[in-house]
PDB file of C-alpha atoms in Angstrom:
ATOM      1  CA  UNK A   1     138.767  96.937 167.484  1.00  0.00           C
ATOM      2  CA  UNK A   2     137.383  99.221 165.036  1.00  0.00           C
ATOM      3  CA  UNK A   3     138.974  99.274 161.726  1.00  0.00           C
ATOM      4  CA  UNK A   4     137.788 101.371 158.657  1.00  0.00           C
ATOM      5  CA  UNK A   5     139.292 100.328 155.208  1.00  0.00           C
ATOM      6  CA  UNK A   6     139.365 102.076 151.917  1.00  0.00           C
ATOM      7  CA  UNK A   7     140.231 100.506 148.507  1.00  0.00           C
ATOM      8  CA  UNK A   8     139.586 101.094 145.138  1.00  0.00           C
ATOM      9  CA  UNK A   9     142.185 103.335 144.641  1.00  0.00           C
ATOM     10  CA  UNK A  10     144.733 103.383 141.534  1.00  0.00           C
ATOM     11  CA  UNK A  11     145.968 104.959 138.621  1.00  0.00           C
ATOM     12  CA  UNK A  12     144.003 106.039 135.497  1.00  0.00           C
ATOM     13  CA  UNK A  13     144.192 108.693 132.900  1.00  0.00           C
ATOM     14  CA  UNK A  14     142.575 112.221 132.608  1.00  0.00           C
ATOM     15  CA  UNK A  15     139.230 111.480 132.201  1.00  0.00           C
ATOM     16  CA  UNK A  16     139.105 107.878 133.589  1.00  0.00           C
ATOM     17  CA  UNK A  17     137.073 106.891 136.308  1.00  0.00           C
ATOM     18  CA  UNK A  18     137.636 104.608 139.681  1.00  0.00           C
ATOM     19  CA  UNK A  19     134.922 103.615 142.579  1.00  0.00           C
ATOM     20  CA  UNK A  20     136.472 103.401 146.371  1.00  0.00           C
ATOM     21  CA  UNK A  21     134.829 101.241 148.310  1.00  0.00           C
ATOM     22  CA  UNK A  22     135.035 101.715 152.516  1.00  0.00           C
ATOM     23  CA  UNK A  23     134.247  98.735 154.929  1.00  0.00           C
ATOM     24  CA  UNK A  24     134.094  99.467 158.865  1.00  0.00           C
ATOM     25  CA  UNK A  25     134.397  96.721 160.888  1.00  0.00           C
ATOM     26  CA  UNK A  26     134.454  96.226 164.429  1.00  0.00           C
ATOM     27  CA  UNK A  27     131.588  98.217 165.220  1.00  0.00           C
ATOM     28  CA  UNK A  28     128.530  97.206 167.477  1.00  0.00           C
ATOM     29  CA  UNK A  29     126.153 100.133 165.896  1.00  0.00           C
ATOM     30  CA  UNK A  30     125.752 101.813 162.327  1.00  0.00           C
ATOM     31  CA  UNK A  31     127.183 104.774 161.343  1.00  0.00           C
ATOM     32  CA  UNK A  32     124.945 108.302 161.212  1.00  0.00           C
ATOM     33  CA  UNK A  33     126.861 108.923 158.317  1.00  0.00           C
ATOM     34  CA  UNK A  34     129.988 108.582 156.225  1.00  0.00           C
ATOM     35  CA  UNK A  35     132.102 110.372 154.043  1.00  0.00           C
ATOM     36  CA  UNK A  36     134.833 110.893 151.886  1.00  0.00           C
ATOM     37  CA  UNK A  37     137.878 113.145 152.492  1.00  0.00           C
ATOM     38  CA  UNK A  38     141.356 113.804 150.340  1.00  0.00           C
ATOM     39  CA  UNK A  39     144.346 115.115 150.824  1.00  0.00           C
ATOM     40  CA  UNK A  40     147.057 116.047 148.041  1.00  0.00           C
ATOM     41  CA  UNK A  41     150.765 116.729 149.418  1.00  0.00           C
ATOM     42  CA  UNK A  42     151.464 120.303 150.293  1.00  0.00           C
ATOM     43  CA  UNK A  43     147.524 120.953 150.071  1.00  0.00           C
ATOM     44  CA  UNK A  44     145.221 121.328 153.150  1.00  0.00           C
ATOM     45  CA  UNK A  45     142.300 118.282 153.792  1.00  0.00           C
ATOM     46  CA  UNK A  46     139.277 118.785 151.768  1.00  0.00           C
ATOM     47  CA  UNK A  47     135.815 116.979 152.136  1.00  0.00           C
ATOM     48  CA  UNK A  48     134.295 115.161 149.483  1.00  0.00           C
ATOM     49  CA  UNK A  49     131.436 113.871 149.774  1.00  0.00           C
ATOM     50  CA  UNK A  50     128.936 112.525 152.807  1.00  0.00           C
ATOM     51  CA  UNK A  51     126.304 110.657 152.443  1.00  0.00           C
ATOM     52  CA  UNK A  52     123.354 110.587 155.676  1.00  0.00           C
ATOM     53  CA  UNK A  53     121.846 106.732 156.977  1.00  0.00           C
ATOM     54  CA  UNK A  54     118.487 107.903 157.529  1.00  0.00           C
ATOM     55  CA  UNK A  55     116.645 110.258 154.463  1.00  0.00           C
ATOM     56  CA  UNK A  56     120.390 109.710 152.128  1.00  0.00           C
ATOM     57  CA  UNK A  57     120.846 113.203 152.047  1.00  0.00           C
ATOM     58  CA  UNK A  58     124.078 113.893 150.337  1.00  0.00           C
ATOM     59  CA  UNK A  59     126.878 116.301 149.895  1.00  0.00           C
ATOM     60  CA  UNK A  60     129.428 117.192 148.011  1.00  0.00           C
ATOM     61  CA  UNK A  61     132.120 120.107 147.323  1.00  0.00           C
ATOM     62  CA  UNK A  62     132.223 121.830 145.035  1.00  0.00           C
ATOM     63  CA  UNK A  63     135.135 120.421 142.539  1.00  0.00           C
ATOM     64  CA  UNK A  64     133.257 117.536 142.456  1.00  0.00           C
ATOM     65  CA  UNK A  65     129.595 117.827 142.236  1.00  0.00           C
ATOM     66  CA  UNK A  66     128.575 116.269 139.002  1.00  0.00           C
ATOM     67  CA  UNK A  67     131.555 114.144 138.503  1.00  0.00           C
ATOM     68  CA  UNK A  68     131.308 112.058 141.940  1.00  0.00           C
ATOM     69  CA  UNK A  69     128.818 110.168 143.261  1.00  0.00           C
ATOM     70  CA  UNK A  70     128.599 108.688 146.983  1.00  0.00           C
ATOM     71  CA  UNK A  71     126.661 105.665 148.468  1.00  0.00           C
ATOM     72  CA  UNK A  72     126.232 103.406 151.382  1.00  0.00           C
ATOM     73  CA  UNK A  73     125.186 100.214 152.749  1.00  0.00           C
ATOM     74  CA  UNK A  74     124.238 101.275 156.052  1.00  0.00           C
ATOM     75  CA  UNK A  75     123.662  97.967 157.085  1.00  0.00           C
ATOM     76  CA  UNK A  76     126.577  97.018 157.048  1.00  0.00           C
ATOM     77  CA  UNK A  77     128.530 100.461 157.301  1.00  0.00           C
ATOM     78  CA  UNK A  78     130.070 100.368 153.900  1.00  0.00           C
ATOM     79  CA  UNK A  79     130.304 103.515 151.817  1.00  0.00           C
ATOM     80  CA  UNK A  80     131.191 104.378 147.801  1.00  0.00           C
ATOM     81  CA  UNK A  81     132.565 106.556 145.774  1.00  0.00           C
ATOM     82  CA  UNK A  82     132.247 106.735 141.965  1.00  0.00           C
ATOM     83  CA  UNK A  83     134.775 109.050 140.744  1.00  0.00           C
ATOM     84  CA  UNK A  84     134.090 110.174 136.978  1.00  0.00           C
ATOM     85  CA  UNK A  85     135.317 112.450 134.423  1.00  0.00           C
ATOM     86  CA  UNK A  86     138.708 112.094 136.687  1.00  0.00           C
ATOM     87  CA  UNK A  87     141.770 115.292 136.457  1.00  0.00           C
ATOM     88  CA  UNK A  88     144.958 115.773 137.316  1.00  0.00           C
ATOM     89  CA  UNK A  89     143.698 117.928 140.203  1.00  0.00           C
ATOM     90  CA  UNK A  90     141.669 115.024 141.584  1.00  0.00           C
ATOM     91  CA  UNK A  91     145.436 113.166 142.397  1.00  0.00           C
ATOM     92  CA  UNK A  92     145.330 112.890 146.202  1.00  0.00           C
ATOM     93  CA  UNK A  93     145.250 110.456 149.312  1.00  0.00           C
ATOM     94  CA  UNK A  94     141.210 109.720 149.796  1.00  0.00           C
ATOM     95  CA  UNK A  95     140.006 108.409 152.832  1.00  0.00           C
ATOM     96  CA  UNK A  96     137.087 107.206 154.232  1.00  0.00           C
ATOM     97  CA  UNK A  97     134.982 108.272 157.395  1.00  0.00           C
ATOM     98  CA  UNK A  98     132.420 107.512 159.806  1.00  0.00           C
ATOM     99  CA  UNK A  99     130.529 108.560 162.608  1.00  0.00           C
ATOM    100  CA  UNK A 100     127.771 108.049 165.166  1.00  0.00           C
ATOM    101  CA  UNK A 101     126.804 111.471 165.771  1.00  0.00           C
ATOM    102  CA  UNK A 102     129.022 114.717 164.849  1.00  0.00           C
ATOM    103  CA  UNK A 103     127.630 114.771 161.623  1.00  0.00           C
ATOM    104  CA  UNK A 104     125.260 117.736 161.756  1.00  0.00           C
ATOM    105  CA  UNK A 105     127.482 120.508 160.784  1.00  0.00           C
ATOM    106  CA  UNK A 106     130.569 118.398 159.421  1.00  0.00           C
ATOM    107  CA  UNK A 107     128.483 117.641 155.994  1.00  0.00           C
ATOM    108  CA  UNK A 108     131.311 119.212 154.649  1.00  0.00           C
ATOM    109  CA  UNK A 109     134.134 118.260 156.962  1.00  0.00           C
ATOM    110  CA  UNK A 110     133.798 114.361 157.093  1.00  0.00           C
ATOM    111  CA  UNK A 111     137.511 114.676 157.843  1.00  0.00           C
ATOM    112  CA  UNK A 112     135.784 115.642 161.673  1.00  0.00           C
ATOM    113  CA  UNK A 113     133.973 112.086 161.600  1.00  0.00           C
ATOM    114  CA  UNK A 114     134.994 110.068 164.842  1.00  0.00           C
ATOM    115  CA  UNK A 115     136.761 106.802 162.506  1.00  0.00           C
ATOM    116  CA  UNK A 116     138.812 107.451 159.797  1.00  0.00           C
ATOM    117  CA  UNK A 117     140.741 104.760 157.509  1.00  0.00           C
ATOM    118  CA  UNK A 118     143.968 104.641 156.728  1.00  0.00           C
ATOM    119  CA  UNK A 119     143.452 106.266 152.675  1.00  0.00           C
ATOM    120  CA  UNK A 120     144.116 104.689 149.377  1.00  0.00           C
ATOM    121  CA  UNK A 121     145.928 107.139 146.685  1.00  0.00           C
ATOM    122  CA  UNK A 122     144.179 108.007 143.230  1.00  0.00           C
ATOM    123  CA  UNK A 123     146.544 109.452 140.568  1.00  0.00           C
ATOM    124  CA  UNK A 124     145.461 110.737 137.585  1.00  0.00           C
ATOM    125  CA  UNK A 125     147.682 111.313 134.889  1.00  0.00           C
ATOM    126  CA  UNK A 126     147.422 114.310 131.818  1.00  0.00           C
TER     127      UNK A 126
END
């Protein structure tokens, strides 16, 4: 069966920095892309970051451009994130997703991808 899983995910001060790492198993094709999502209690979803397997193309909102970066091993469906220059405001569940397909018009919704993992939690501290 098809499992994604995040980890990565941990503690640090304002400031700090952390890389998630996302491995999908299970699968008998590559992903079209992959992507980051969060979700802080009380708050609604909000993408992250995507990242495209053919041409990389990447995206990113807006609270994080400059401070995050996402990758990928396509080959063997496996996607980063290096979070930098980490806030309070960055504290939330992240989670990682994939699809084959649906990805033209969810660049910014990766939250819409067809697999999604479980999370891992990144708190930041003042």
């Amino acid at each position: 069966r098809v499992q994604v899983v995040e980890s990565g995910g941990g503690s640090v001060q304002h400031g700090g920095s952390l890389r998630l790492s996302c491995v999908a198993s299970g699968l008998s094709f590559r992903f079209d892309c992959m992507g980051w999502f969060r979700q802080a209690p009380g708050k609604e979803r909000e993408g992250v970051a995507s990242i495209y397997r053919v041409g990389d193309s990447t995206y990113y909102a807006d609270s994080v451009k400059g401070r995050f970066t996402i990758s990928k091993d396509s080959a063997n469906n496996t996607a980063f994130l290096q979070m930098n220059s980490l806030n309070p405001e960055d504290t939330a569940m992240y989670y990682c997703a994939g699809s084959r397909g649906k990805c033209a018009g969810n660049e910014y919704r990766p939250y819409e991808y067809v697999y999604r993992g479980q999370g891992t939690q990144v708190t930041v501290s003042s």
